[in-house]
mmCIF file with all atom_site columns, C-alpha atoms in Angstrom:
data_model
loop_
_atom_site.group_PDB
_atom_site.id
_atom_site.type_symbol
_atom_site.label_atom_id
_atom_site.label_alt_id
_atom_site.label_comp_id
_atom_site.label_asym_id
_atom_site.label_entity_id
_atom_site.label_seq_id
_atom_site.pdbx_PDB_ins_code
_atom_site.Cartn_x
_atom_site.Cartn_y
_atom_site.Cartn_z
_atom_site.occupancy
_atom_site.B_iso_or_equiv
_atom_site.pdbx_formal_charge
_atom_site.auth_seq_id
_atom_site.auth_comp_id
_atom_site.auth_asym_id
_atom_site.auth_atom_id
_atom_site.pdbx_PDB_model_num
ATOM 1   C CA . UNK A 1 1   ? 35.932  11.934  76.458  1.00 0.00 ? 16  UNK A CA 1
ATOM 2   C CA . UNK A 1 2   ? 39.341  11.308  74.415  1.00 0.00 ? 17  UNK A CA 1
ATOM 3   C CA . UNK A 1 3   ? 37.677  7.720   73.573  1.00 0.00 ? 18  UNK A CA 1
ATOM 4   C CA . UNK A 1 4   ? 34.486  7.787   71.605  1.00 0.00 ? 19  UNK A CA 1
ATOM 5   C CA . UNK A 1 5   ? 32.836  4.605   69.749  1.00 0.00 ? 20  UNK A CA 1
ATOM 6   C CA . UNK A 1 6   ? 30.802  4.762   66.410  1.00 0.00 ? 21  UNK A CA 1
ATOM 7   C CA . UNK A 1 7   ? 28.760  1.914   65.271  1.00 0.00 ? 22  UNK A CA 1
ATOM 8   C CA . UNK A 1 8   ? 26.752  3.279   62.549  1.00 0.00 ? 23  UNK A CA 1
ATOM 9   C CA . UNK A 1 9   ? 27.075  6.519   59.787  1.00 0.00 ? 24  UNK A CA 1
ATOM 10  C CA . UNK A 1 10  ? 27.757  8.958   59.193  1.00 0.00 ? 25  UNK A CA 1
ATOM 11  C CA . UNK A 1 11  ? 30.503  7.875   61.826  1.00 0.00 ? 26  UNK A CA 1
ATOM 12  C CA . UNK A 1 12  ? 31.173  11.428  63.549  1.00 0.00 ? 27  UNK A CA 1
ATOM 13  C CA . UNK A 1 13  ? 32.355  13.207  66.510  1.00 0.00 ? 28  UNK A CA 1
ATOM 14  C CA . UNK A 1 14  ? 31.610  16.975  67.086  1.00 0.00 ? 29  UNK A CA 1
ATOM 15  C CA . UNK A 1 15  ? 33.272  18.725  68.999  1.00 0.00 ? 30  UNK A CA 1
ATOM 16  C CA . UNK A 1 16  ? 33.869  22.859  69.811  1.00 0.00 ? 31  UNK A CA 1
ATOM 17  C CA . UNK A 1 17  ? 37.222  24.025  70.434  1.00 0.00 ? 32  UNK A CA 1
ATOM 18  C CA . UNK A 1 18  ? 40.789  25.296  69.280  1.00 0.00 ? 33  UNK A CA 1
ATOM 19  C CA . UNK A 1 19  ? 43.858  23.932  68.305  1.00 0.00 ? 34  UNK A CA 1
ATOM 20  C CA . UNK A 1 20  ? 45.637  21.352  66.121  1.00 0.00 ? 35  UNK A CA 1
ATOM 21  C CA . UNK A 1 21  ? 46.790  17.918  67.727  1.00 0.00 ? 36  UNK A CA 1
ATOM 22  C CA . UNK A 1 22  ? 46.719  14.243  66.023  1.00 0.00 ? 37  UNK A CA 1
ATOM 23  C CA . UNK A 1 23  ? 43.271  11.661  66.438  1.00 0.00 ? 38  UNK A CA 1
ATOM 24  C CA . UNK A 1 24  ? 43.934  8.193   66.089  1.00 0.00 ? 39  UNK A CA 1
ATOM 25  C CA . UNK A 1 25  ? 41.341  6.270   64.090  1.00 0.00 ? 40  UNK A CA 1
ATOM 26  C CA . UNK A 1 26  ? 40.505  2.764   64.392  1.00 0.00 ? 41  UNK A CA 1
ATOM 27  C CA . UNK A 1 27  ? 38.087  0.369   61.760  1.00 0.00 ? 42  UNK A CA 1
ATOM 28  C CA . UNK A 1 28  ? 37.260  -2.395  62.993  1.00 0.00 ? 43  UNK A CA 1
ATOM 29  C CA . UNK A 1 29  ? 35.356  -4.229  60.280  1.00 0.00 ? 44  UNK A CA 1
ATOM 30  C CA . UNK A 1 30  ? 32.536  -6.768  60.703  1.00 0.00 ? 45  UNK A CA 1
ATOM 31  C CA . UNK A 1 31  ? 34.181  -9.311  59.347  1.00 0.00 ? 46  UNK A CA 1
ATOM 32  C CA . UNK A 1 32  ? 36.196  -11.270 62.394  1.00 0.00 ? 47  UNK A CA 1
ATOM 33  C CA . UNK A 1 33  ? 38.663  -12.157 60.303  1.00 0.00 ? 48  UNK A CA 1
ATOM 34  C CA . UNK A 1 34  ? 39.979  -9.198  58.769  1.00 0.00 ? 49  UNK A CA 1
ATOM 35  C CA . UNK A 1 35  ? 42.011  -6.990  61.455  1.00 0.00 ? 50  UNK A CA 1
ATOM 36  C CA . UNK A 1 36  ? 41.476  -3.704  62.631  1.00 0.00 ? 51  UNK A CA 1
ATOM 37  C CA . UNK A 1 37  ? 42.711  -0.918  60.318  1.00 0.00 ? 52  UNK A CA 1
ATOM 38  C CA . UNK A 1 38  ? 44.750  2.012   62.379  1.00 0.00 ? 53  UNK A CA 1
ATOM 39  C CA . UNK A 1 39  ? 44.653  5.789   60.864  1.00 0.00 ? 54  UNK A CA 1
ATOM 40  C CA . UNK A 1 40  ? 46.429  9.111   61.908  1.00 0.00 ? 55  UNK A CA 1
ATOM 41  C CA . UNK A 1 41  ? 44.485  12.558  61.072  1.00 0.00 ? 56  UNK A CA 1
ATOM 42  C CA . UNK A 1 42  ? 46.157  15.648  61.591  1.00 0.00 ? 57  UNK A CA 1
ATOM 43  C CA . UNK A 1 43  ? 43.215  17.694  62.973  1.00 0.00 ? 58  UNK A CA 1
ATOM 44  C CA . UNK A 1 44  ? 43.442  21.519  62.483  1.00 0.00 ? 59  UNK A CA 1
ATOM 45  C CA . UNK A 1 45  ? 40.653  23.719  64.537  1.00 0.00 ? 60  UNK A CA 1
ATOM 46  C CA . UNK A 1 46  ? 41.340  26.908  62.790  1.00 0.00 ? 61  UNK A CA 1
ATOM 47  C CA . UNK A 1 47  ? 41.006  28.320  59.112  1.00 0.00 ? 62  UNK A CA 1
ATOM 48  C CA . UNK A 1 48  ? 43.769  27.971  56.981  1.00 0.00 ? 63  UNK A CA 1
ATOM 49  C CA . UNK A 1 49  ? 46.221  30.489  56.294  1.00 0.00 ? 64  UNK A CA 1
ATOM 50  C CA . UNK A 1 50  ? 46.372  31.938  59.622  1.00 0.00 ? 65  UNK A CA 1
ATOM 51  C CA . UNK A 1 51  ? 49.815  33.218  60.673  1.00 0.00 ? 66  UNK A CA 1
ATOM 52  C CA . UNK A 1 52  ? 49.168  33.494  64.281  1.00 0.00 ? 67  UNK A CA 1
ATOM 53  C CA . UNK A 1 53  ? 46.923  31.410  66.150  1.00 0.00 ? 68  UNK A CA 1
ATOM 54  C CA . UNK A 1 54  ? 45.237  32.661  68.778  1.00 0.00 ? 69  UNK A CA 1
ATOM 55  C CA . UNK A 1 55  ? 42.105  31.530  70.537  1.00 0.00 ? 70  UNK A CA 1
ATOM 56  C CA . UNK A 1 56  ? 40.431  35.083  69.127  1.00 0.00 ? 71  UNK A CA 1
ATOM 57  C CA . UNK A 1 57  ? 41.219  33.620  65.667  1.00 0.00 ? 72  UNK A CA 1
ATOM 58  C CA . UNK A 1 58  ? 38.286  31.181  65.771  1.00 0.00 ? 73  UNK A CA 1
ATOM 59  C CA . UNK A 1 59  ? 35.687  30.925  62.382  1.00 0.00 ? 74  UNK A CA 1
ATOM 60  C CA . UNK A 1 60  ? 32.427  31.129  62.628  1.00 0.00 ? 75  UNK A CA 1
ATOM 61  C CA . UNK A 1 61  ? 31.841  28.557  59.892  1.00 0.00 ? 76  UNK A CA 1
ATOM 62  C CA . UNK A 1 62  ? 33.190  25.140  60.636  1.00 0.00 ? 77  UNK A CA 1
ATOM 63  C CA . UNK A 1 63  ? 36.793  24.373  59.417  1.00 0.00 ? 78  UNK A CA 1
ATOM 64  C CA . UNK A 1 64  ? 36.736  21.632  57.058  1.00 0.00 ? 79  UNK A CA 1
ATOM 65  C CA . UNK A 1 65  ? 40.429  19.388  56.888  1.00 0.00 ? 80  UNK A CA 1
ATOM 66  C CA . UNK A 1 66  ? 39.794  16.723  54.597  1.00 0.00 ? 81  UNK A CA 1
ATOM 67  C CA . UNK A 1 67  ? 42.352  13.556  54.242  1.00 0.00 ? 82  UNK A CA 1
ATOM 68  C CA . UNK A 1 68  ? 41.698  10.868  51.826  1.00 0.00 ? 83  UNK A CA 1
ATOM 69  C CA . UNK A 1 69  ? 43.083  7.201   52.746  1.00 0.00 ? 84  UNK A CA 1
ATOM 70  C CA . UNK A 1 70  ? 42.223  4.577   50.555  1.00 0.00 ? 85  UNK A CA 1
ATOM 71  C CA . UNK A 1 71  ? 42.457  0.705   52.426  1.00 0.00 ? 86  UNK A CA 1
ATOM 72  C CA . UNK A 1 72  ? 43.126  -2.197  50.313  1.00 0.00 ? 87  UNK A CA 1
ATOM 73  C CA . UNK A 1 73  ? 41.900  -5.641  51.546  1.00 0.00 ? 88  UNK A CA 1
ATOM 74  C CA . UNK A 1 74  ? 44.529  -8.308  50.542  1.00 0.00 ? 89  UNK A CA 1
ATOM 75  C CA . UNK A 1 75  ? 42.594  -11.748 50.469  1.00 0.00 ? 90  UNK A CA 1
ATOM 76  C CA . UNK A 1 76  ? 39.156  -11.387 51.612  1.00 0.00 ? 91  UNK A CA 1
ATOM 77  C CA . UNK A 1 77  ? 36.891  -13.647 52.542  1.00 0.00 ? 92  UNK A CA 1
ATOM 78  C CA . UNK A 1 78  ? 34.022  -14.386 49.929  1.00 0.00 ? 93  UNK A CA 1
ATOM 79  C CA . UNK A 1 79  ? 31.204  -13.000 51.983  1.00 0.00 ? 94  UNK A CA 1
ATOM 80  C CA . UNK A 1 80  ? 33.524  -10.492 53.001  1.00 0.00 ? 95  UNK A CA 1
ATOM 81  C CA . UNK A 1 81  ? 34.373  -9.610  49.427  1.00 0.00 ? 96  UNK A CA 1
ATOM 82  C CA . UNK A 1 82  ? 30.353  -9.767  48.615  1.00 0.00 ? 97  UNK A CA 1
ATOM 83  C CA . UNK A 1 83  ? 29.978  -7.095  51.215  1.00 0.00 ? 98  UNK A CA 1
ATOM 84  C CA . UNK A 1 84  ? 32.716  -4.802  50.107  1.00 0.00 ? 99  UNK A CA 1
ATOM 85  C CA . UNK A 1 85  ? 31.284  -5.030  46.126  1.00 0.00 ? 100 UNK A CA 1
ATOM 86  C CA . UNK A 1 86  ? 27.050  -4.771  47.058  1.00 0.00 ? 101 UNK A CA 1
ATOM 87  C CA . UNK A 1 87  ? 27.400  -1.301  46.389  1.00 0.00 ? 102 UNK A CA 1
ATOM 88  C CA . UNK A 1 88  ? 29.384  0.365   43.432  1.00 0.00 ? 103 UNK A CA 1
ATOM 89  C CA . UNK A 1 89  ? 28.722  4.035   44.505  1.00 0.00 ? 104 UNK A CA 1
ATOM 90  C CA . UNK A 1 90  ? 28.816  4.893   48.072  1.00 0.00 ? 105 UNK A CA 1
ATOM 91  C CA . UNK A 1 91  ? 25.940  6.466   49.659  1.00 0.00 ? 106 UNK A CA 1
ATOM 92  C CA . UNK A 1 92  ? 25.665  9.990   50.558  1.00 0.00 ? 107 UNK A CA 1
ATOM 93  C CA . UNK A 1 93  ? 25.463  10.287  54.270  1.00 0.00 ? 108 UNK A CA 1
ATOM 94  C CA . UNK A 1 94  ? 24.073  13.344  56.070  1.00 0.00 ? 109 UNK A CA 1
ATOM 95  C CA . UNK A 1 95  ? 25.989  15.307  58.551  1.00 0.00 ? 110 UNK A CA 1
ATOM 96  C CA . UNK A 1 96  ? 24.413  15.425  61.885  1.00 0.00 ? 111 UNK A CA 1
ATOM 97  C CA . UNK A 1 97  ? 25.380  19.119  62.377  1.00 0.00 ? 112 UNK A CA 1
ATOM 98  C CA . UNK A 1 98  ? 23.190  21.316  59.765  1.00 0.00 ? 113 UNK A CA 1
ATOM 99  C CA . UNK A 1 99  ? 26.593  23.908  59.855  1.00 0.00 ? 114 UNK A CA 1
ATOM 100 C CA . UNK A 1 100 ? 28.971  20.876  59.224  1.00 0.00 ? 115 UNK A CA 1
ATOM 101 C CA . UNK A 1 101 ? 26.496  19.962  56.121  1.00 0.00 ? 116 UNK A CA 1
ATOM 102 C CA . UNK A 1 102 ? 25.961  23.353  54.878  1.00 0.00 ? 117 UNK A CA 1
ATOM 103 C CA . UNK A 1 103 ? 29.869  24.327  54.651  1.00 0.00 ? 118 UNK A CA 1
ATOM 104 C CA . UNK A 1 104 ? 30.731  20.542  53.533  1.00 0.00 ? 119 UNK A CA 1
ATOM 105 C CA . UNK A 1 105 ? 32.208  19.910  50.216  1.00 0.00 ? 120 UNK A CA 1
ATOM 106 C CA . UNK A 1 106 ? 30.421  17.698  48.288  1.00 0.00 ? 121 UNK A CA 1
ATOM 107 C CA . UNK A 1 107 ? 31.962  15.268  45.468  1.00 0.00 ? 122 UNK A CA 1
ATOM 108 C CA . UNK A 1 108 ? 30.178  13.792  42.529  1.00 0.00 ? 123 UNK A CA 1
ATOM 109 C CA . UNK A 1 109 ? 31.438  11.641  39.899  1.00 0.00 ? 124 UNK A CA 1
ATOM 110 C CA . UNK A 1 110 ? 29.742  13.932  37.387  1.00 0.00 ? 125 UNK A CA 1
ATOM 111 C CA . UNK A 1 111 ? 31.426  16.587  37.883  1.00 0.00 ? 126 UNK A CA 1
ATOM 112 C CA . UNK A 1 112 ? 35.031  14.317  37.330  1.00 0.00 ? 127 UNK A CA 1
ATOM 113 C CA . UNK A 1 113 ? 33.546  13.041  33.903  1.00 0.00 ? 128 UNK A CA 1
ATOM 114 C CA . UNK A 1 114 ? 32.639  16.692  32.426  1.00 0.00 ? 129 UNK A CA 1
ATOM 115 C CA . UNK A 1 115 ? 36.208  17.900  33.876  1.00 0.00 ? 130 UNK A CA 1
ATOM 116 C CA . UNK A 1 116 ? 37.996  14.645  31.667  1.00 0.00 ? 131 UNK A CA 1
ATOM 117 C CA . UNK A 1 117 ? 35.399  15.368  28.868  1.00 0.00 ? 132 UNK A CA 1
ATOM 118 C CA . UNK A 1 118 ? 36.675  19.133  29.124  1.00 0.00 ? 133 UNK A CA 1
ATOM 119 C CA . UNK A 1 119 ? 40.288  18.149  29.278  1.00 0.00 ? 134 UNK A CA 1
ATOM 120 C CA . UNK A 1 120 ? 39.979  15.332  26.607  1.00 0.00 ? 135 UNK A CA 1
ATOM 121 C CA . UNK A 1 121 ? 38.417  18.044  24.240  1.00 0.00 ? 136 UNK A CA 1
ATOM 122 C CA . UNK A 1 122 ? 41.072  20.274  24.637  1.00 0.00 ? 137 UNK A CA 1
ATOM 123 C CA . UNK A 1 123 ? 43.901  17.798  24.262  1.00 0.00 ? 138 UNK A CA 1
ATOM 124 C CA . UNK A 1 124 ? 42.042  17.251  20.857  1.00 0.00 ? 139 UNK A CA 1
ATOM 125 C CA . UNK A 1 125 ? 41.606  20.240  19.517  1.00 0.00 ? 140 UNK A CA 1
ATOM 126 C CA . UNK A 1 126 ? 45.833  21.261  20.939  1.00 0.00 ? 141 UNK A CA 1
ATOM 127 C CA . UNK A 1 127 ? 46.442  17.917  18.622  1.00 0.00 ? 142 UNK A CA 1
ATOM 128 C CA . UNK A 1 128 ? 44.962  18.873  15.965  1.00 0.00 ? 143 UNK A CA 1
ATOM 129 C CA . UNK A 1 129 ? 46.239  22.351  15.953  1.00 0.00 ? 144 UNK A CA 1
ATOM 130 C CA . UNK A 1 130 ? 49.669  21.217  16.135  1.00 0.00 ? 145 UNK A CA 1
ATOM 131 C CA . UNK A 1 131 ? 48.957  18.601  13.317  1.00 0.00 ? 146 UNK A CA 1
ATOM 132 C CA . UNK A 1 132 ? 48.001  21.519  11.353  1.00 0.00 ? 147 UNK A CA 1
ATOM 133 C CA . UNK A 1 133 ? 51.138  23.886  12.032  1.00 0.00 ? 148 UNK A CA 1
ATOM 134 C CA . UNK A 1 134 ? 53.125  20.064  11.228  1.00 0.00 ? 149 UNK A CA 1
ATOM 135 C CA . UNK A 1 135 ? 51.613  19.816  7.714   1.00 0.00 ? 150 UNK A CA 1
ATOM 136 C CA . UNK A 1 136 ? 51.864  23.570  7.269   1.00 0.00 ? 151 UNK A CA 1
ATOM 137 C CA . UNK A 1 137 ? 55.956  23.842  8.189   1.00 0.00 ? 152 UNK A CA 1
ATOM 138 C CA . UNK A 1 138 ? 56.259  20.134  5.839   1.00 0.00 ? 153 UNK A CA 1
ATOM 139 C CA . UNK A 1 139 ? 54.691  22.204  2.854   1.00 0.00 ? 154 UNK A CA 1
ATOM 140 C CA . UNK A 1 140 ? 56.379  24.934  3.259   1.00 0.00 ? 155 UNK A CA 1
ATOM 141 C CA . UNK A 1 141 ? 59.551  23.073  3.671   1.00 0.00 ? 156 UNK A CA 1
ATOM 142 C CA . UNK A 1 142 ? 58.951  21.434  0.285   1.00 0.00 ? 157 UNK A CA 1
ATOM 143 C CA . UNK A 1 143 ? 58.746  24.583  -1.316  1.00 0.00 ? 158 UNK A CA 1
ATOM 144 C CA . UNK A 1 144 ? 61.493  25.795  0.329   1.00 0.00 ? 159 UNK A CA 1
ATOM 145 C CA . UNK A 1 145 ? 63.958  22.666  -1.144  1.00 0.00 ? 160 UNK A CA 1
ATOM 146 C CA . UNK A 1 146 ? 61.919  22.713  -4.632  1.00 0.00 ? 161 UNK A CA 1
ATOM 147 C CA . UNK A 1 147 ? 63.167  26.507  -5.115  1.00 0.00 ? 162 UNK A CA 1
ATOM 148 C CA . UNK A 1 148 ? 66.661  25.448  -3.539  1.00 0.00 ? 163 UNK A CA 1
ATOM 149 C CA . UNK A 1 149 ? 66.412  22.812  -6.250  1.00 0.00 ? 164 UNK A CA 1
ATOM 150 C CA . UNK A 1 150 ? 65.427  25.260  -8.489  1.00 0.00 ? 165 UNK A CA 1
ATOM 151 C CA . UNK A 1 151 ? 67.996  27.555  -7.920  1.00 0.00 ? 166 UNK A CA 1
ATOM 152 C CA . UNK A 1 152 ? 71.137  25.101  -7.824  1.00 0.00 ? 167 UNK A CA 1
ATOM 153 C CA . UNK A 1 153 ? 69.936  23.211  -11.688 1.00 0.00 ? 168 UNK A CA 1
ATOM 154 C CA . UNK A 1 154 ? 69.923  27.428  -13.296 1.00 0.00 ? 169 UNK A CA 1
ATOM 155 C CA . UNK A 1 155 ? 73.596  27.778  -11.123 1.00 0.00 ? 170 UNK A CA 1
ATOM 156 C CA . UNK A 1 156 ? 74.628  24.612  -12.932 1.00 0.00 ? 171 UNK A CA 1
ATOM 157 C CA . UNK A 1 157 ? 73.344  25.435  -16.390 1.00 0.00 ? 172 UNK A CA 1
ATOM 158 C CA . UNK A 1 158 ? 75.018  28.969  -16.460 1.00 0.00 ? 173 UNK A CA 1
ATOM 159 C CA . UNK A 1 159 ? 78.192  27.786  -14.795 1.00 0.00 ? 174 UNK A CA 1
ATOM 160 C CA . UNK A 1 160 ? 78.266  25.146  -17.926 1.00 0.00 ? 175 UNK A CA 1
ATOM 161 C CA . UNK A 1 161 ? 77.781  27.836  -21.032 1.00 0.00 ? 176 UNK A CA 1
ATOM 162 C CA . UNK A 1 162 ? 80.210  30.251  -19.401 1.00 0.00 ? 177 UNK A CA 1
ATOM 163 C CA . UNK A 1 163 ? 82.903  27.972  -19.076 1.00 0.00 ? 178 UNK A CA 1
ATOM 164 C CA . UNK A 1 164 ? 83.010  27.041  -22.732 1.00 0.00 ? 179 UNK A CA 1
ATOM 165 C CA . UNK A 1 165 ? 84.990  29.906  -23.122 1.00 0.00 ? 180 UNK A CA 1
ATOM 166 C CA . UNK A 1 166 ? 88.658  30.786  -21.831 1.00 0.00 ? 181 UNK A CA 1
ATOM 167 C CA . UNK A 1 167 ? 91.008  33.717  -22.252 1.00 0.00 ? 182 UNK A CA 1
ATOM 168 C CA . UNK A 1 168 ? 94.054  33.418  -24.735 1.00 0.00 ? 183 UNK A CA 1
ATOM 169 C CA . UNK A 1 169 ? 97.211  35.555  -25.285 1.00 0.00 ? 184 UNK A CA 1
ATOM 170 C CA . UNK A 1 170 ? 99.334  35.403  -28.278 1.00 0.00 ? 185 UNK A CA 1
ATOM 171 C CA . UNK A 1 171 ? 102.033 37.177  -31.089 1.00 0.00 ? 186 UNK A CA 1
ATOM 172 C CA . UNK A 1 172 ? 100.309 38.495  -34.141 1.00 0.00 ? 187 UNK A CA 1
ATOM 173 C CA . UNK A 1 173 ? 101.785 36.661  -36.829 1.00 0.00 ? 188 UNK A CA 1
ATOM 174 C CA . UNK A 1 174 ? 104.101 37.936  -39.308 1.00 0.00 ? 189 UNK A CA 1
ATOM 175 C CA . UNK A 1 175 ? 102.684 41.820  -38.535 1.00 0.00 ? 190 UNK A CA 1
ATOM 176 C CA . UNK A 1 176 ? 104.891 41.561  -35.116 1.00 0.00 ? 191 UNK A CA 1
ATOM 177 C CA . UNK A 1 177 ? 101.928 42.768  -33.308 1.00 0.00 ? 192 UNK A CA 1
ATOM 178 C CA . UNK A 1 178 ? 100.679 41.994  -29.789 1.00 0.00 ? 193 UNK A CA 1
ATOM 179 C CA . UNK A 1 179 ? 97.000  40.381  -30.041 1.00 0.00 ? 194 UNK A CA 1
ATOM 180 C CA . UNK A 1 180 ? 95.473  40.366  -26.250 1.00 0.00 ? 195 UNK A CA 1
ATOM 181 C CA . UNK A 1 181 ? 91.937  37.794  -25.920 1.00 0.00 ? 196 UNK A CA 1
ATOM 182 C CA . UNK A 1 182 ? 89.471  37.858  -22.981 1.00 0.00 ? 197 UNK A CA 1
ATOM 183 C CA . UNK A 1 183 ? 86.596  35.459  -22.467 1.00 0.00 ? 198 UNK A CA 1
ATOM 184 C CA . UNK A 1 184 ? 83.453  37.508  -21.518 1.00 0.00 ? 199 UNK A CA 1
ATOM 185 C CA . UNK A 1 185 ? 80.459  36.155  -21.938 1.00 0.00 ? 200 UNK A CA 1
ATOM 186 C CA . UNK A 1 186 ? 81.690  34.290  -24.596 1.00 0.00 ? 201 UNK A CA 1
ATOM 187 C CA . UNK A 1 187 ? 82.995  36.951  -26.469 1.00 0.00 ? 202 UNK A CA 1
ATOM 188 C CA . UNK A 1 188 ? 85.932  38.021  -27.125 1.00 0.00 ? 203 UNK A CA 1
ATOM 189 C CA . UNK A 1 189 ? 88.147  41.132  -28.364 1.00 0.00 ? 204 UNK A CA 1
ATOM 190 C CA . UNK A 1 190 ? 90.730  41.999  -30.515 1.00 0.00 ? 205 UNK A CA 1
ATOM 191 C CA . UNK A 1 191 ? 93.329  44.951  -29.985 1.00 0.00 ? 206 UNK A CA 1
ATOM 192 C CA . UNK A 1 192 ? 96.264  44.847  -32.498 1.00 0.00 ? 207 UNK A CA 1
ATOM 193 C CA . UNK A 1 193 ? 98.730  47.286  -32.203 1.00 0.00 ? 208 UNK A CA 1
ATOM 194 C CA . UNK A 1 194 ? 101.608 47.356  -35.328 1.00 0.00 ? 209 UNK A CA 1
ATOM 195 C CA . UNK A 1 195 ? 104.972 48.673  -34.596 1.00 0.00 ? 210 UNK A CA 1
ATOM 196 C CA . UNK A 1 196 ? 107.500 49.823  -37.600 1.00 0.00 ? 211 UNK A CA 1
#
C-alpha cells in the first residue's frame, strides 16, 4: 500500500524491506481552518556507513533515520492556539514494534539541562582561569615597568655626576711644559714634562 492513513499515535507505519527512496508526509490538523502541512523524509533501510549496498547488507536491529522539522503556526485560531499550548511537554508515545522501541533513542530534557549545567560550569571555571593568568601578566607587567623605571632614574643620576667633569689641554706656564688633563671619573691627571 504506497498510501497509508494515521488517525491516532504514535502515528507509524512498519514496514520490512531494503533500500532508500523519499515518503511524502502529510498533517492534516483538526482544526479546519489551518491547512495541511506537506513533509519530505529521506528514508534509508540500511545502517549507516555502508559502502556498498546490497540486499545481504541488511541489520538485524532496526535502522533508526531521525529528521527533526519544527512547524510554526502563523495566526491561529484561539481554540486552535488553546490546543497547541494544553500541554507544555509532549507525551512519550510507545512504539508499536517492541524492536523499534528497544533500539529507539530516547530524548529527555534532563539530560539537555545537566549537559548546559556541565558546559556553563566549565565556561566558568575557563573564565576564571583566564582572569587569573590576566591579573597575573598585569602584576607582573608592573614590576616589569617599576624596575624599567628603576633602572632609567640610576642611568639619569650617573649620567648627571659624570658629566660634571670634561677633559682640558693646555701650555704649562712660564716652565714651557706640556700639561695633558683627562676627565675620569672625575679625576684628573697631571703629566708635566720640562724641556731645557
Amino acid at each position: 500500500q504506497p498510501v497509508r492513513e494515521l488517525t491516532a499515535p504514535p502515528f507509524e507505519v512498519t514496514e520490512k524491506g531494503w533500500g532508500e527512496f523519499e515518503a511524502t508526509i502529510r498533517i492534516v490538523w483538526r482544526d479546519p481552518g489551518e491547512k495541511a502541512t506537506v513533509l519530505t523524509h529521506g528514508i534509508k533501510l540500511y545502517p549507516p556507513g555502508l559502502t556498498q549496498i546490497t540486499p545481504a547488507t541488511t541489520s538485524k536491529e532496526p535502522v533508526v533515520h531521525e529528521f527533526y522539522d519544527e512547524v510554526v503556526f502563523t495566526d491561529p485560531t484561539e481554540a486552535f492556539h488553546r490546543q497547541l499550548m494544553r500541554s507544555s511537554v509532549l507525551p512519550r508515545i510507545q512504539s508499536h514494534e517492541p524492536t523499534v522501541q528497544e533500539n529507539f533513542p530516547t530524548y529527555a530534557d534532563e539530560e539537555d539541562f545537566k549537559a548546559l549545567l556541565a558546559a556553563q560550569k566549565f565556561l566558568e571555571d575557563e573564565l576564571r582561569d583566564v582572569k587569573d593568568r590576566i591579573m597575573k601578566a598585569d602584576m607582573a607587567r608592573e614590576e616589569i615597568e617599576e624596575a624599567l623605571r628603576v633602572a632609567a632614574t640610576a642611568k639619569a643620576s650617573s649620567s648627571q655626576s659624570g658629566g660634571k667633569s670634561g677633559s682640558s689641554s693646555g701650555k704649562g706656564g712660564g716652565s714651557g711644559g706640556k700639561t695633558k688633563s683627562s676627565g675620569g671619573g672625575g679625576t684628573a691627571s697631571k703629566k708635566s714634562k720640562a724641556s731645557h
